[in-house]
CSV table of C-alpha atoms in Angstrom, one decimal:
chain,number,residue,atom,x,y,z
A,1,UNK,CA,15.1,-6.3,2.4
A,2,UNK,CA,12.7,-3.8,0.9
A,3,UNK,CA,9.0,-4.3,1.6
A,4,UNK,CA,6.9,-5.8,-1.2
A,5,UNK,CA,3.4,-4.7,-2.1
A,6,UNK,CA,1.5,-8.0,-1.6
A,7,UNK,CA,-2.2,-7.3,-0.9
A,8,UNK,CA,-5.0,-4.9,-1.5
A,9,UNK,CA,-8.5,-4.8,-0.1
A,10,UNK,CA,-11.6,-3.1,-1.6
A,11,UNK,CA,-13.8,-1.8,1.1
A,12,UNK,CA,-17.5,-1.7,0.1
A,13,UNK,CA,-20.7,-0.5,1.5
A,14,UNK,CA,-22.6,-3.1,-0.6
A,15,UNK,CA,-20.3,-6.1,-1.0
A,16,UNK,CA,-22.5,-8.0,-3.6
A,17,UNK,CA,-22.8,-4.9,-5.8
A,18,UNK,CA,-19.0,-4.3,-5.6
A,19,UNK,CA,-18.3,-8.0,-6.4
A,20,UNK,CA,-20.5,-7.8,-9.5
A,21,UNK,CA,-18.8,-4.6,-10.6
A,22,UNK,CA,-15.2,-6.0,-10.3
A,23,UNK,CA,-16.1,-9.4,-11.8
A,24,UNK,CA,-17.7,-7.6,-14.8
A,25,UNK,CA,-15.1,-4.9,-15.3
A,26,UNK,CA,-11.8,-6.8,-14.6
A,27,UNK,CA,-12.9,-10.5,-15.0
A,28,UNK,CA,-11.7,-11.3,-11.5
A,29,UNK,CA,-13.0,-14.4,-9.6
A,30,UNK,CA,-13.8,-13.9,-5.9
A,31,UNK,CA,-13.8,-16.8,-3.5
A,32,UNK,CA,-15.3,-16.8,0.0
A,33,UNK,CA,-12.5,-16.8,2.6
A,34,UNK,CA,-12.6,-16.3,6.4
A,35,UNK,CA,-15.4,-14.3,7.9
A,36,UNK,CA,-18.8,-14.0,6.2
A,37,UNK,CA,-18.8,-11.3,3.5
A,38,UNK,CA,-15.1,-11.5,2.9
A,39,UNK,CA,-13.8,-12.7,-0.5
A,40,UNK,CA,-10.3,-13.2,-1.9
A,41,UNK,CA,-9.3,-12.6,-5.5
A,42,UNK,CA,-6.1,-14.4,-6.6
A,43,UNK,CA,-6.1,-13.5,-10.3
A,44,UNK,CA,-5.4,-9.8,-9.9
A,45,UNK,CA,-1.7,-10.2,-10.6
A,46,UNK,CA,1.3,-12.5,-10.1
A,47,UNK,CA,2.5,-12.6,-6.5
A,48,UNK,CA,-0.4,-10.4,-5.5
A,49,UNK,CA,-3.7,-11.0,-3.7
A,50,UNK,CA,-6.8,-9.0,-3.2
A,51,UNK,CA,-9.9,-8.9,-1.0
A,52,UNK,CA,-13.3,-7.6,-1.1
A,53,UNK,CA,-14.9,-6.8,2.2
A,54,UNK,CA,-17.4,-4.7,4.0
A,55,UNK,CA,-16.2,-1.2,5.0
A,56,UNK,CA,-14.8,-1.2,8.5
A,57,UNK,CA,-13.0,0.8,11.2
A,58,UNK,CA,-9.4,0.0,12.0
A,59,UNK,CA,-7.9,1.5,15.2
A,60,UNK,CA,-10.8,4.0,15.3
A,61,UNK,CA,-10.3,5.1,11.7
A,62,UNK,CA,-12.9,4.5,9.0
A,63,UNK,CA,-11.4,2.9,6.0
A,64,UNK,CA,-12.5,5.2,3.2
A,65,UNK,CA,-11.5,3.3,0.0
A,66,UNK,CA,-8.9,0.6,-0.9
A,67,UNK,CA,-6.3,-0.7,1.5
A,68,UNK,CA,-2.8,-1.8,0.7
A,69,UNK,CA,-0.6,-4.2,2.7
A,70,UNK,CA,3.2,-4.4,2.5
A,71,UNK,CA,4.9,-7.7,3.0
A,72,UNK,CA,7.8,-7.3,5.5
A,73,UNK,CA,10.4,-9.6,6.9
A,74,UNK,CA,10.2,-8.5,10.5
A,75,UNK,CA,7.0,-6.9,11.9
A,76,UNK,CA,8.6,-5.7,15.1
A,77,UNK,CA,11.4,-3.9,13.2
A,78,UNK,CA,8.8,-2.4,10.9
A,79,UNK,CA,6.8,-1.1,13.9
A,80,UNK,CA,10.0,0.5,15.2
A,81,UNK,CA,10.8,2.1,11.8
A,82,UNK,CA,7.3,3.5,11.4
A,83,UNK,CA,7.4,5.1,14.8
A,84,UNK,CA,11.0,6.4,14.3
A,85,UNK,CA,10.0,8.0,11.0
A,86,UNK,CA,7.0,9.9,12.5
A,87,UNK,CA,4.2,7.4,11.7
A,88,UNK,CA,1.8,5.9,14.1
A,89,UNK,CA,0.8,2.2,14.6
A,90,UNK,CA,-3.0,2.3,14.9
A,91,UNK,CA,-3.5,-1.5,15.2
A,92,UNK,CA,-0.8,-3.5,17.0
A,93,UNK,CA,0.4,-6.8,15.7
A,94,UNK,CA,-2.4,-9.2,15.3
A,95,UNK,CA,-1.9,-12.9,14.2
A,96,UNK,CA,-4.1,-14.3,11.5
A,97,UNK,CA,-4.0,-18.0,11.7
A,98,UNK,CA,-2.0,-19.6,8.7
A,99,UNK,CA,-1.4,-16.1,7.2
A,100,UNK,CA,0.9,-14.0,9.4
A,101,UNK,CA,1.2,-11.0,11.8
A,102,UNK,CA,-0.6,-7.9,10.6
A,103,UNK,CA,-0.4,-4.2,11.7
A,104,UNK,CA,-2.1,-1.1,10.4
A,105,UNK,CA,-0.3,2.2,10.5
A,106,UNK,CA,-0.8,5.8,9.6
A,107,UNK,CA,2.0,7.5,7.7
A,108,UNK,CA,3.1,11.1,8.2
A,109,UNK,CA,0.5,12.3,5.6
A,110,UNK,CA,-2.5,10.6,7.3
A,111,UNK,CA,-2.7,7.6,4.9
A,112,UNK,CA,-3.5,4.3,6.5
A,113,UNK,CA,-1.9,1.0,5.3
A,114,UNK,CA,-1.1,-2.4,6.5
A,115,UNK,CA,2.2,-4.3,7.0
A,116,UNK,CA,2.2,-8.1,7.3
A,117,UNK,CA,5.0,-10.5,8.3
A,118,UNK,CA,3.6,-13.4,6.2
A,119,UNK,CA,4.1,-17.0,7.2
A,120,UNK,CA,6.5,-18.8,4.8
A,121,UNK,CA,3.7,-20.9,3.3
A,122,UNK,CA,2.0,-17.8,1.9
A,123,UNK,CA,4.7,-16.7,-0.5
A,124,UNK,CA,7.0,-19.6,-1.3
A,125,UNK,CA,10.0,-18.6,-3.3
C-alpha cells in the first residue's frame, strides 16, 4: 500500500511567536500535547495532523524548517526500502506510546523526513 502523508511539524526558534502567527494567518487551534512546548493542530486538514515545536536535532541533523511524516504499514519494510533505494535512516525506530513507531530518514537528495507505523487507534478507517 502506498505511504500516506499524515503529519507535518513546524520547527520554531520562538514557539509562542510562531503559534501566534499560524493561529492568526490560518485560524488553526493549537493544543498542548506531550512534552512542554509541543502543540498539536488537528484542524489543518481532514486525515492530517500538525505540530508546532521547538527547533531540534534529529540524528545529528538540525531540522531547518518544516518536517513531514509519511504513514506506512510496516516500519521495518520501509527501513529496508529506504536503504535499498540509497537513502539513510538517521533515527532508528522509536516507539511513541499510543501513537506508533517512528523513524527519520534522509533521502538521496539530503532531505530529511519521517515515517511512522501508526497504531490502529490513530487513523481508524
